[in-house]
mmCIF file of C-alpha atoms and ligand atoms in Angstrom:
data_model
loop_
_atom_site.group_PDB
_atom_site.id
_atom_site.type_symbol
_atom_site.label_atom_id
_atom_site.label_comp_id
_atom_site.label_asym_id
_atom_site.label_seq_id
_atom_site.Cartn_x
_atom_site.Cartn_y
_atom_site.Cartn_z
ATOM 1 C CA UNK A 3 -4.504 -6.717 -21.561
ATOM 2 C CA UNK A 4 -4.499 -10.440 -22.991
ATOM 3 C CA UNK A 5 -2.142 -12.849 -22.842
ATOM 4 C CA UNK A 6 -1.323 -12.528 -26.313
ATOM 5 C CA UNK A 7 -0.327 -8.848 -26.057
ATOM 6 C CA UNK A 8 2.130 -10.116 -23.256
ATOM 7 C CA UNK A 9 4.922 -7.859 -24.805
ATOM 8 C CA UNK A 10 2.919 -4.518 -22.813
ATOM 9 C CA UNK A 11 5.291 -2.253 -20.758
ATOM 10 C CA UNK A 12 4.104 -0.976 -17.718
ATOM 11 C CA UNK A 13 5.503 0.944 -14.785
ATOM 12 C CA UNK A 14 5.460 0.231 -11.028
ATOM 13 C CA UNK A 15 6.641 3.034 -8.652
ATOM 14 C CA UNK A 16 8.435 2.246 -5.279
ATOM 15 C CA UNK A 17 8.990 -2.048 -6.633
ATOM 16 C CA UNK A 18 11.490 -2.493 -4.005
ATOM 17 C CA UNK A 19 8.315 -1.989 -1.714
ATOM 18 C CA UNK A 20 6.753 -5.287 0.073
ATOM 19 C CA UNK A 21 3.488 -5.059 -2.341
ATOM 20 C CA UNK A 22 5.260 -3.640 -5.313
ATOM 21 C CA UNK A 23 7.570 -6.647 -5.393
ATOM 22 C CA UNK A 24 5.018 -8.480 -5.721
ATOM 23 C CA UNK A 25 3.163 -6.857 -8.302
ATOM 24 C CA UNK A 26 6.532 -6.883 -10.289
ATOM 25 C CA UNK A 27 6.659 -10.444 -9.484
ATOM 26 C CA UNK A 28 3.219 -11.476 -10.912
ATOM 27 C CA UNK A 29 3.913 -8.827 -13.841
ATOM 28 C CA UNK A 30 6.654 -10.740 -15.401
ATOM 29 C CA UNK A 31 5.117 -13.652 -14.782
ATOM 30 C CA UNK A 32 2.287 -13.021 -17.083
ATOM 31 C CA UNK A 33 4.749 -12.140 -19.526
ATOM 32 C CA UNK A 34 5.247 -8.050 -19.461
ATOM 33 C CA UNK A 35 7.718 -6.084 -19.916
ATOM 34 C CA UNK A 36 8.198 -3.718 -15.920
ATOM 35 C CA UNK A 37 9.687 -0.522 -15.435
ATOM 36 C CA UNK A 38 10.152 -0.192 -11.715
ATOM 37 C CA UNK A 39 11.549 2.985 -9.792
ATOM 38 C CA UNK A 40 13.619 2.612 -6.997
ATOM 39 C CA UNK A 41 15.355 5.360 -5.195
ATOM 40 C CA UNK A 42 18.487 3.735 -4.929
ATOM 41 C CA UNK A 43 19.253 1.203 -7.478
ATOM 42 C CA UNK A 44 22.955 -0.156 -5.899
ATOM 43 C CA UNK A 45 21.049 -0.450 -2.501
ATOM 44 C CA UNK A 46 21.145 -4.377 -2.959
ATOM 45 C CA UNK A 47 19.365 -4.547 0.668
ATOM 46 C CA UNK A 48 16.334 -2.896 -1.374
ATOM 47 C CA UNK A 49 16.088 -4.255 -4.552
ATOM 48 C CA UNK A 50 18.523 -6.976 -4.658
ATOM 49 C CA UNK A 51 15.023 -9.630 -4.700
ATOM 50 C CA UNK A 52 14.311 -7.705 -8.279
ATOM 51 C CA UNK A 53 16.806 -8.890 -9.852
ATOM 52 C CA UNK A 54 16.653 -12.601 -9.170
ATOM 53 C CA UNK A 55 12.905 -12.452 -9.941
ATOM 54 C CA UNK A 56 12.386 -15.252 -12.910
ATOM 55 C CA UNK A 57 12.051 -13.452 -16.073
ATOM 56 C CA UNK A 58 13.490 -10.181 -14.616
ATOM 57 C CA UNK A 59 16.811 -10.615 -16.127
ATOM 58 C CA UNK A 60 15.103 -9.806 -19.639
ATOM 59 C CA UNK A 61 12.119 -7.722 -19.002
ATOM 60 C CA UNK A 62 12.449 -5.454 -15.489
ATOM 61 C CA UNK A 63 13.968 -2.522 -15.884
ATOM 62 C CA UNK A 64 14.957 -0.772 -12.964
ATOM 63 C CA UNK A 65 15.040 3.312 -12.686
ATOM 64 C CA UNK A 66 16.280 5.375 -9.985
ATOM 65 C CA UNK A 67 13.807 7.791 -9.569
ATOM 66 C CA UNK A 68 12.739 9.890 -5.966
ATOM 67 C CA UNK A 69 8.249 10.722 -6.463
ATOM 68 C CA UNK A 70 9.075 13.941 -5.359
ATOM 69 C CA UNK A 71 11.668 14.548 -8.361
ATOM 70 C CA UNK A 72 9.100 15.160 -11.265
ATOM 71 C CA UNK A 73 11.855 14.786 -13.833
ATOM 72 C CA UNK A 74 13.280 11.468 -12.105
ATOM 73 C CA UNK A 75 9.735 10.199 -12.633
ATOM 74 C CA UNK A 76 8.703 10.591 -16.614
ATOM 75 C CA UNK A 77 11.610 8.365 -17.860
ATOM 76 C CA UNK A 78 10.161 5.384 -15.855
ATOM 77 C CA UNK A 79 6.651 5.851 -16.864
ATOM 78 C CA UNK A 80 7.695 7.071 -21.018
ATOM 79 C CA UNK A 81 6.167 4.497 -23.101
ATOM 80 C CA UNK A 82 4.332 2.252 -20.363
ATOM 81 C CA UNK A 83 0.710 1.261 -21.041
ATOM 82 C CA UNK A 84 0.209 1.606 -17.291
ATOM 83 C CA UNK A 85 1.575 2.806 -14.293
ATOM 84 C CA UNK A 86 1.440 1.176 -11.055
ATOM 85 C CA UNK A 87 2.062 3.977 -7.983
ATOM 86 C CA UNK A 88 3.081 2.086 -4.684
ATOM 87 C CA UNK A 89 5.348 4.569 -3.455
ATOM 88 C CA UNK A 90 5.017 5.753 0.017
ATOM 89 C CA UNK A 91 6.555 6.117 3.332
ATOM 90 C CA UNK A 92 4.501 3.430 5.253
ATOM 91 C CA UNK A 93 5.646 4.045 8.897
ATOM 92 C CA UNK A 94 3.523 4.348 12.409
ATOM 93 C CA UNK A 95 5.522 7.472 13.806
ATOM 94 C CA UNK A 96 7.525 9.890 11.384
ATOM 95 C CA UNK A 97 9.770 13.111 12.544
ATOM 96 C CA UNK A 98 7.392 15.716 11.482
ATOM 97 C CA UNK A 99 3.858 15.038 9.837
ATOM 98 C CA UNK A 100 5.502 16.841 6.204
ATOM 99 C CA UNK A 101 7.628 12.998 6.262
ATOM 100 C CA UNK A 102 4.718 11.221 5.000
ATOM 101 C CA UNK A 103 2.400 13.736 3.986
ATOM 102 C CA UNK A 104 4.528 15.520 1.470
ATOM 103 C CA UNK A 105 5.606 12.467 -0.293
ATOM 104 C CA UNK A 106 2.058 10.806 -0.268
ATOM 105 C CA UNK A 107 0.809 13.985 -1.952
ATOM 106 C CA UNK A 108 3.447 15.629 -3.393
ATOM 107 C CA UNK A 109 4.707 12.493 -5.232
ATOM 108 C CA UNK A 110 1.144 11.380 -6.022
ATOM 109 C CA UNK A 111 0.693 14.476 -7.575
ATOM 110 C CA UNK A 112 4.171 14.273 -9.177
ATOM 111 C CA UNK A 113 3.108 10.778 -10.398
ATOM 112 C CA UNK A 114 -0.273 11.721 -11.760
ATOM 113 C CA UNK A 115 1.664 14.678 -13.878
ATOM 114 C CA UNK A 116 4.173 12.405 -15.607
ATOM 115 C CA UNK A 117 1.330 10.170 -16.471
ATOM 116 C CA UNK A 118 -0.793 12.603 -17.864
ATOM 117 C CA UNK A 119 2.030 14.098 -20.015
ATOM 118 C CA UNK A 120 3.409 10.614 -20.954
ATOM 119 C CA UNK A 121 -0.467 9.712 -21.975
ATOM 120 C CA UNK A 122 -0.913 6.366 -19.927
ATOM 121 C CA UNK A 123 -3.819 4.499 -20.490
ATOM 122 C CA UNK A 124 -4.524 3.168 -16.962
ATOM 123 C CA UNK A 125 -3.144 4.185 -13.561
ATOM 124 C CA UNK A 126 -3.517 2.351 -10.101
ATOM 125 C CA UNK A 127 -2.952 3.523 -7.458
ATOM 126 C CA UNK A 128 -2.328 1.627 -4.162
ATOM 127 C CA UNK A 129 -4.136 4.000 -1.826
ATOM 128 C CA UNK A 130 -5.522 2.451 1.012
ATOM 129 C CA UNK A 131 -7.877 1.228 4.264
ATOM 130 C CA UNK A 132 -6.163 3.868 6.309
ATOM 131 C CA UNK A 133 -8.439 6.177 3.522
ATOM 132 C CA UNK A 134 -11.447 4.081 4.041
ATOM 133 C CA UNK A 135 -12.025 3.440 7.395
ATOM 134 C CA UNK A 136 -11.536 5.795 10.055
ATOM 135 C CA UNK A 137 -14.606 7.669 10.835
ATOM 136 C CA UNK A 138 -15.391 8.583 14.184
ATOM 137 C CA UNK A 139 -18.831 9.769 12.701
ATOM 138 C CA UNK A 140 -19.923 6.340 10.708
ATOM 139 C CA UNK A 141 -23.154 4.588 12.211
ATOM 140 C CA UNK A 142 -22.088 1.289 13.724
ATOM 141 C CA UNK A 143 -24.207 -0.183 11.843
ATOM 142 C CA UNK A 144 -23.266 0.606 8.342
ATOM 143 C CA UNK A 145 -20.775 -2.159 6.230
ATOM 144 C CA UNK A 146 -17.433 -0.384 5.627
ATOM 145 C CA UNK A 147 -16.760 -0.742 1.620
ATOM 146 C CA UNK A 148 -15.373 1.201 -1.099
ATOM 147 C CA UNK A 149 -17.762 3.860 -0.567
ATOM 148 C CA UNK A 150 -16.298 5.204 2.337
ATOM 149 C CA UNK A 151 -14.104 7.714 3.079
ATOM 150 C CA UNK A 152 -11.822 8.151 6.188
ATOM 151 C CA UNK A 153 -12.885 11.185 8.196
ATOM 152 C CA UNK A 154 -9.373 13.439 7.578
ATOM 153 C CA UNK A 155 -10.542 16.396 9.968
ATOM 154 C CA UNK A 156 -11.092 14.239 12.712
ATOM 155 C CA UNK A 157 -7.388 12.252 11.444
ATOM 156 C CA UNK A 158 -5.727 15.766 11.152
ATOM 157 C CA UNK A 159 -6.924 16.873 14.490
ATOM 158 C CA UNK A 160 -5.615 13.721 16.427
ATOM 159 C CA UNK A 161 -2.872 13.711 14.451
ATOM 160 C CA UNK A 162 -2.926 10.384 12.916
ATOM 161 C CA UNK A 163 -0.283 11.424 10.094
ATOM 162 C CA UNK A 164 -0.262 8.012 8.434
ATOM 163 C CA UNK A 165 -4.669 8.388 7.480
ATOM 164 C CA UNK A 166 -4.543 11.643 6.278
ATOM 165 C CA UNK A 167 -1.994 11.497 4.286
ATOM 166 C CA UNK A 168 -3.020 8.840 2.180
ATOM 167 C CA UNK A 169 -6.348 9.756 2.277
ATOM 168 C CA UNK A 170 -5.069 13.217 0.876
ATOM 169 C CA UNK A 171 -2.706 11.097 -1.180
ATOM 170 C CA UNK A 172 -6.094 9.099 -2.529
ATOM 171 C CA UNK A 173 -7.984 12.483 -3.184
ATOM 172 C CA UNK A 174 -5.425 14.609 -4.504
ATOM 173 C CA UNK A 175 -5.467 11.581 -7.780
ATOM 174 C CA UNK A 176 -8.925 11.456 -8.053
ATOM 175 C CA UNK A 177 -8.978 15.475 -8.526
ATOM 176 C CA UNK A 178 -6.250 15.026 -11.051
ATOM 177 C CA UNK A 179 -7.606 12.194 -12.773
ATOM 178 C CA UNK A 180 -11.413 13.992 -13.077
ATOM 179 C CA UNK A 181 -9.370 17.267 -14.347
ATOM 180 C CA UNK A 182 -6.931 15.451 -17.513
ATOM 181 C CA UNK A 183 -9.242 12.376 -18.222
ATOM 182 C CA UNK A 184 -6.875 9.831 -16.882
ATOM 183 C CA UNK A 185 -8.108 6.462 -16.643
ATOM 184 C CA UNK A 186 -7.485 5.694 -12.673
ATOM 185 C CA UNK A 187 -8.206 2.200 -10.489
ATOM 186 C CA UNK A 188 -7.719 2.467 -6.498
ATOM 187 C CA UNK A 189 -6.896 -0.273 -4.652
ATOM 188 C CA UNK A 190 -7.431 0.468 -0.663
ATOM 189 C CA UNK A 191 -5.673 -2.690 0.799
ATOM 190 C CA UNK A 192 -5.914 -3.266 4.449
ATOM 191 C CA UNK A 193 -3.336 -4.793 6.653
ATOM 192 C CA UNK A 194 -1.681 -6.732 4.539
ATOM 193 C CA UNK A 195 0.479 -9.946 5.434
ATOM 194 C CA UNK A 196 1.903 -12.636 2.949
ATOM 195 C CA UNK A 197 5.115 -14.324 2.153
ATOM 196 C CA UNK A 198 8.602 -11.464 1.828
ATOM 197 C CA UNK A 199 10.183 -11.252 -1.388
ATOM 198 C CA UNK A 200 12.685 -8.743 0.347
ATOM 199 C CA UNK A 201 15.143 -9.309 2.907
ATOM 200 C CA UNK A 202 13.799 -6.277 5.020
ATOM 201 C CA UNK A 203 11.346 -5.818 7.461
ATOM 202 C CA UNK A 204 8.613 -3.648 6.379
ATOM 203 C CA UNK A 205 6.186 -2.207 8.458
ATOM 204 C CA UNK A 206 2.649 -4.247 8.552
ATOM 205 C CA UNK A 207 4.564 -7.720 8.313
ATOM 206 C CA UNK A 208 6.749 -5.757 11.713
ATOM 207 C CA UNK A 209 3.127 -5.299 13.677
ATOM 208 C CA UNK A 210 2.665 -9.148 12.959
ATOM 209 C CA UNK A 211 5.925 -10.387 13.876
ATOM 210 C CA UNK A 212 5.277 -7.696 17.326
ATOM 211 C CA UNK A 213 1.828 -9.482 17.680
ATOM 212 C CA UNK A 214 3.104 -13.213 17.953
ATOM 213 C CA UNK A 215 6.206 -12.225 19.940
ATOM 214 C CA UNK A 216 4.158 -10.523 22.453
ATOM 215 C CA UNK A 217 5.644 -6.953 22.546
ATOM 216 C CA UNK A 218 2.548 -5.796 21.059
ATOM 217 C CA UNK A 219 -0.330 -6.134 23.147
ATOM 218 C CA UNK A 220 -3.284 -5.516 20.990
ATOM 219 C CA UNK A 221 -6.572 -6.149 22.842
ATOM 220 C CA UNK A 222 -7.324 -9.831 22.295
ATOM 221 C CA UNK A 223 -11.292 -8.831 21.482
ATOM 222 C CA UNK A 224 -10.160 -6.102 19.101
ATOM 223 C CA UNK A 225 -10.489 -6.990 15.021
ATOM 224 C CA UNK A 226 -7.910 -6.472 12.623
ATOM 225 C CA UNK A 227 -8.762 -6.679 8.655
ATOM 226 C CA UNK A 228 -6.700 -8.505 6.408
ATOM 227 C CA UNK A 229 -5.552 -9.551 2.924
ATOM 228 C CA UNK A 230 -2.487 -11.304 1.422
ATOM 229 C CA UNK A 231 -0.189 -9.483 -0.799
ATOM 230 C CA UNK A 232 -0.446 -12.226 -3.325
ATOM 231 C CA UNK A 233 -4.343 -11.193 -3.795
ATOM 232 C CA UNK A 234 -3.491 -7.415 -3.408
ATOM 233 C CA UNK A 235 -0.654 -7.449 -5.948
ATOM 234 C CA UNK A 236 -3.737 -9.778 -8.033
ATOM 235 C CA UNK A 237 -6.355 -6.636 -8.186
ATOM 236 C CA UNK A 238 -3.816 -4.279 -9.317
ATOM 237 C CA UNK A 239 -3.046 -6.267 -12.083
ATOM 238 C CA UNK A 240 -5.997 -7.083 -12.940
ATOM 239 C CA UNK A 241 -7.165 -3.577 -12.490
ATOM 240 C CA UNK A 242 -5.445 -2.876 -15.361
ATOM 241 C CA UNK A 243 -6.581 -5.910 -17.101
ATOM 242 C CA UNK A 244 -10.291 -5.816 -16.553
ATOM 243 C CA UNK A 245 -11.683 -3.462 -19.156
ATOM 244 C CA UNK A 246 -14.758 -3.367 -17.062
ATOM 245 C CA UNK A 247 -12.646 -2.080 -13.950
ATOM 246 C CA UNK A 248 -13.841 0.768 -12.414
ATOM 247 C CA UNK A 249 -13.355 3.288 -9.309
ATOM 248 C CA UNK A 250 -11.976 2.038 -5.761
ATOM 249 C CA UNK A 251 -11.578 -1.300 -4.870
ATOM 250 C CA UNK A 252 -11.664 -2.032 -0.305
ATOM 251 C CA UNK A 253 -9.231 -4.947 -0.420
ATOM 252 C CA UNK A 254 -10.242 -7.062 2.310
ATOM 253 C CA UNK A 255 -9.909 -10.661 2.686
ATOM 254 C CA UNK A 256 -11.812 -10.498 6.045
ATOM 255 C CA UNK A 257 -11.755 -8.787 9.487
ATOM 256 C CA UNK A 258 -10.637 -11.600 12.659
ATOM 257 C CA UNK A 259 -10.027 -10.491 16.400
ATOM 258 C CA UNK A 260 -6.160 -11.219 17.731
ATOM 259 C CA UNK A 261 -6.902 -13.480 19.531
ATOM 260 C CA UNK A 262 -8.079 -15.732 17.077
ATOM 261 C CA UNK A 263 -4.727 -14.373 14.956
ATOM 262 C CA UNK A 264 -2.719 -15.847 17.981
ATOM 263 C CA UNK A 265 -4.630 -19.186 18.269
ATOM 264 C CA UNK A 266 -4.187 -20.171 14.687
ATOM 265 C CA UNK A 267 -0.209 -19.211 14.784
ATOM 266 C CA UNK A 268 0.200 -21.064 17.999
ATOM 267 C CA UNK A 269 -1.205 -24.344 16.843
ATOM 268 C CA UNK A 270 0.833 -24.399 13.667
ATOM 269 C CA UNK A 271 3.647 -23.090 15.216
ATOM 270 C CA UNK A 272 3.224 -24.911 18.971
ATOM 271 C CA UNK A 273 7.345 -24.163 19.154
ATOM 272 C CA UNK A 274 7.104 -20.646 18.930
ATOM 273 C CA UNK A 275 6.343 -18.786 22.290
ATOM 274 C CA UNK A 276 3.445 -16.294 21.565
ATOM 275 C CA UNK A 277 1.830 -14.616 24.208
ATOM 276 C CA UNK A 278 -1.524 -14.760 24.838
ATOM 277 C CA UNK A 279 -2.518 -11.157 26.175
ATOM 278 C CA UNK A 280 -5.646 -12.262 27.861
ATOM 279 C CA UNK A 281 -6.641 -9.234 30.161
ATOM 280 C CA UNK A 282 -4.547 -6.955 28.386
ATOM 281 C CA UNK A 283 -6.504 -3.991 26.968
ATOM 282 C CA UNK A 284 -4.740 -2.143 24.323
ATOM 283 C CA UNK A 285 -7.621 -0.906 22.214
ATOM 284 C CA UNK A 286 -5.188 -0.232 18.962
ATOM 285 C CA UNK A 287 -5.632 -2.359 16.361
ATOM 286 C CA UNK A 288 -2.071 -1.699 15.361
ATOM 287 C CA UNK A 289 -2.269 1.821 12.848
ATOM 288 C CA UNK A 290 -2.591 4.373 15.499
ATOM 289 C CA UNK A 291 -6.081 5.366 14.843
ATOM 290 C CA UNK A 292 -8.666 7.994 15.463
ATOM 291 C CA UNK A 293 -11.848 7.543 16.787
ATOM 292 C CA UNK A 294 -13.455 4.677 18.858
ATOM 293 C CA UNK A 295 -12.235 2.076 16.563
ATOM 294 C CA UNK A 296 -11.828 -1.218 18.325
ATOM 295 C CA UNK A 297 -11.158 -2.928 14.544
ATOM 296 C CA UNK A 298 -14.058 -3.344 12.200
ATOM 297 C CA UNK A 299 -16.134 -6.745 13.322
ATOM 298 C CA UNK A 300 -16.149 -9.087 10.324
ATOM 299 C CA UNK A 301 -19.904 -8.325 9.348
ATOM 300 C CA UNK A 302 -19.259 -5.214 8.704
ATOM 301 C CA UNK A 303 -16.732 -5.823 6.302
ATOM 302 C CA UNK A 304 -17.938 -5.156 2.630
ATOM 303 C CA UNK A 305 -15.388 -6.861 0.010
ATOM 304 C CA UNK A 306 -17.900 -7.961 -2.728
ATOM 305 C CA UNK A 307 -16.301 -5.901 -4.881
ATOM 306 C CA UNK A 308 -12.887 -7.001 -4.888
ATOM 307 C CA UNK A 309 -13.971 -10.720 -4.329
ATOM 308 C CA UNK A 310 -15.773 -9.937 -7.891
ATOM 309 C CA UNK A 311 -12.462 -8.699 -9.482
ATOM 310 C CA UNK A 312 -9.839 -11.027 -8.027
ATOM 311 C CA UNK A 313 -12.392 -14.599 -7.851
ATOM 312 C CA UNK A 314 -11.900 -14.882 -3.947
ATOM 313 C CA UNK A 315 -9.462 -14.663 -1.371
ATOM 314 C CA UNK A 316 -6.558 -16.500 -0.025
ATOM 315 C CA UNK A 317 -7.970 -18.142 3.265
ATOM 316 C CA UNK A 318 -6.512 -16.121 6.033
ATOM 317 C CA UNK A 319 -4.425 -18.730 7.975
ATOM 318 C CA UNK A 320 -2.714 -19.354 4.980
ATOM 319 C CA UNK A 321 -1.920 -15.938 5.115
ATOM 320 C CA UNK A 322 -0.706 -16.138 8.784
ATOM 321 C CA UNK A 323 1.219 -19.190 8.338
ATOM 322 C CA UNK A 324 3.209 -18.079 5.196
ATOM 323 C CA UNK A 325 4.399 -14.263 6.929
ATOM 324 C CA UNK A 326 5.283 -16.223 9.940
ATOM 325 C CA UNK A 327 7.238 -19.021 7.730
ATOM 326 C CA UNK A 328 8.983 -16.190 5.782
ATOM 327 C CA UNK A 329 9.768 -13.969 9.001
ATOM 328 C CA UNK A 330 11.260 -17.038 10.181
ATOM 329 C CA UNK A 331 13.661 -17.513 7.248
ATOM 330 C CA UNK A 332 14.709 -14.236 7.647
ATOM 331 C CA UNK A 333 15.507 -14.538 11.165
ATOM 332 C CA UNK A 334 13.220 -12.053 12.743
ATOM 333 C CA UNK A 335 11.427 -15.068 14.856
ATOM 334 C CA UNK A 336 13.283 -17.321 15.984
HETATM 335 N N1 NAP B 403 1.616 -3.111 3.936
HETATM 336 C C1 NAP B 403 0.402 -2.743 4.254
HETATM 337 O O1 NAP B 403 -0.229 -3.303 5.185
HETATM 338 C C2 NAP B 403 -0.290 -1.661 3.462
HETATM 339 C C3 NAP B 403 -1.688 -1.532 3.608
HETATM 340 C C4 NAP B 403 -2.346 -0.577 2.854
HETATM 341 C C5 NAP B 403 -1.659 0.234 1.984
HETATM 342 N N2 NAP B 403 -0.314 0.107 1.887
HETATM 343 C C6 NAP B 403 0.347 0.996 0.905
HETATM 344 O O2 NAP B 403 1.082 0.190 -0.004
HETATM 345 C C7 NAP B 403 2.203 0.899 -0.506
HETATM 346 C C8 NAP B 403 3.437 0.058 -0.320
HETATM 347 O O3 NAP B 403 3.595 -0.243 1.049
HETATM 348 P P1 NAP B 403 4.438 -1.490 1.556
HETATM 349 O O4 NAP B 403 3.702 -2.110 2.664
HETATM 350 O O5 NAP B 403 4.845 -2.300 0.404
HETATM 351 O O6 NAP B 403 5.672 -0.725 2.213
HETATM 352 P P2 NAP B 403 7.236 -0.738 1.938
HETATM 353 O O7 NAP B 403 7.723 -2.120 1.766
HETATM 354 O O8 NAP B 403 7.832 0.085 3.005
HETATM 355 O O9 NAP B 403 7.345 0.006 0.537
HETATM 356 C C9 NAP B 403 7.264 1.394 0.410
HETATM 357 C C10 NAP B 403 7.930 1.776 -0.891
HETATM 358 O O10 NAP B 403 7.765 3.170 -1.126
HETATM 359 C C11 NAP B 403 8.999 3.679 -1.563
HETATM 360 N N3 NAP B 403 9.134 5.121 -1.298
HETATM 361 C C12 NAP B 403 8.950 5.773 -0.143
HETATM 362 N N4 NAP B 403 9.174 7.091 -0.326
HETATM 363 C C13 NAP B 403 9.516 7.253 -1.633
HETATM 364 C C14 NAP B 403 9.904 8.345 -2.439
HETATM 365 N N5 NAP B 403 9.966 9.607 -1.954
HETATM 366 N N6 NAP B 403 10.200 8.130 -3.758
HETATM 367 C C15 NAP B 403 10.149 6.894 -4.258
HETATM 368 N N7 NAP B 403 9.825 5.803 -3.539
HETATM 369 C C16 NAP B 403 9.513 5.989 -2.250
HETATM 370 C C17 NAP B 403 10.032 2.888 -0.808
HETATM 371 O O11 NAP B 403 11.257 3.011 -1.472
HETATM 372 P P3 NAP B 403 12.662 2.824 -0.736
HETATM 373 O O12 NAP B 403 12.900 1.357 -0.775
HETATM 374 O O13 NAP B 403 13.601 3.609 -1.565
HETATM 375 O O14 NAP B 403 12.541 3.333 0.655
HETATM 376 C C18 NAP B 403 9.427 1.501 -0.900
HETATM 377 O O15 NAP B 403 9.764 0.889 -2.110
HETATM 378 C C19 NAP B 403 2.206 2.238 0.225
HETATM 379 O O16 NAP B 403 1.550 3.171 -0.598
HETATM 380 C C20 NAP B 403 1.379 1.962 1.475
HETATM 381 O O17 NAP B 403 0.774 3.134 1.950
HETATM 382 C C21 NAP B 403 0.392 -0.813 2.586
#
């Protein structure tokens, strides 16, 4: 979509969401016109950002709509170019696996439908590493890249609720898409950090916040991949954009061990007490994961794709320094 067509509607599911907010926030920056569903639309503590977002006040659109209410979804997604589908629980521990599992699936599936009936021209989907990377069974040798799939036996069987269920999530659109001939982009971001539009905590920029405070002790060897949302929120959008777009997309700035995490935060922020964790010899690198995963070691990483679609990625400390700024502001760090 050109700049000159700037008057395109298109949908984003969930936009209250860390990532979604900022795919509605580049959207109406480039000029088009968002529907975005939020389950609760008077829930100011969710969606109050959306509003205030420049250009909003003329061209967002907000929808109250649950992904696992078919007939909540189509109104959102009736007359949309595209559809952006965010939505999803993203916790570490839920009540019962059927908490994140049935809305990953169910609503993906629910999402798909209303898309194929409303004839959209593009989906994307924000699927993500948690479908790409966990497999107990991959040579250590092989780069970890858009071509691989999370292992969701060996997920199921250790009951990492979280991995299967988006990589069911992931599948279940892919099936869909082959089956009615819809157009469909994946984006598999990893953990991703960035500046808050919302007021609320949400989950990965919690495990950062837990990192520099020191009441999470992941293993100061162990590697954890990364991306901002700013470049995530980018490949959606220009997923949609990019005629040429095609298939999944592993959206991976790079892969850097904690302790170099901690090191960069500390010197920019030398008045913040973060814990060093030396010696300590938690082996998670934050989802709780299957296998023998001590985090993915940075030459292993394969982002070429992405890098191609989005032109290169925001360096990393940025990244660090701008979560931990925005935490701040929100009073979750002192
Ligand atoms: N952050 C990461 O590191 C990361 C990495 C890879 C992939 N992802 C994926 O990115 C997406 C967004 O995650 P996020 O980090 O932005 O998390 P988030 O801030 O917690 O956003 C999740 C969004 O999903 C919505 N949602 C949950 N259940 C729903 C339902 N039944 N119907 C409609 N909306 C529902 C939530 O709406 P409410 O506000 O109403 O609760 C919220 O807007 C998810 O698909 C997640 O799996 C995230």
């Amino acid at each position: 979509m050109a700049m000159e067509e700037s008057k395109k509607v298109v949908c984003v599911t969930g936009a209250g969401g860390f990532i979604a907010s900022w795919i509605v926030k580049q959207l109406l920056e480039k000029g088009y016109t968002v529907h975005g569903t939020v389950r609760d639309p008077s829930n100011n503590a969710k969606c109050g950002h959306l509003k205030q977002l420049p250009g909003a006040g003329e061209r967002l659109k907000l929808f109250k709509a649950d992904v696992l209410d078919y007939d909540s979804i189509v109104p959102a997604v009736r007359g949309c170019e595209a559809v952006f589908h965010t939505a999803c629980p993203f916790f570490w521990k839920f009540d019962t696996p059927d908490d994140v599992l049935v809305p990953a699936i169910t609503g993906t599936e629910n999402v798909m439908r209303a898309c194929s009936e409303e004839k959209i021209k593009r989906v994307v989907m924000t699927s993500s590493g948690a479908a790409v990377m966990f497999d107990p069974d991959r040579p250590e040798d092989k780069v970890v890249d858009e071509r691989c799939w999370t292992n969701v036996d060996h997920c199921r069987k250790n009951e990492r609720w979280y991995l299967v269920a988006k990589t069911e999530a992931e599948k279940t659109a892919w099936k869909f898409a082959e089956e009615k001939g819809l157009k469909l982009l994946v984006v598999c971001p990893v953990y991703v950090f960035g500046p808050l539009l919302q007021q609320t905590l949400n989950t990965s920029s919690e495990y950062l916040k837990e990192v520099v405070e020191g009441s999470r002790n992941p293993s100061p060897s162990s590697y954890i991949p990364l991306v901002d949302v700013r470049d995530v929120a980018k490949a959606h959008i220009l997923a949609v954009e990019n005629e040429a777009a095609l298939g999944r997309y592993f959206c991976v700035a790079l892969s850097v061990s904690h302790r170099d995490v901690l090191k960069s935060v500390k010197e920019k922020f030398p008045e913040l007490r973060c814990c060093a964790h030396e010696g300590v010899s938690e082996t998670s690198i934050g989802i709780p994961h299957a296998g023998r995963y001590d985090g993915i070691p940075p030459e292993k990483i394969g982002n070429k794709k992405t890098t191609e679609l989005i032109g290169g990625f925001i360096p990393y400390e940025q990244t660090l320094f701008d979560t931990i700024a925005s935490i701040r502001e929100r009073g979750f760090l002192p």
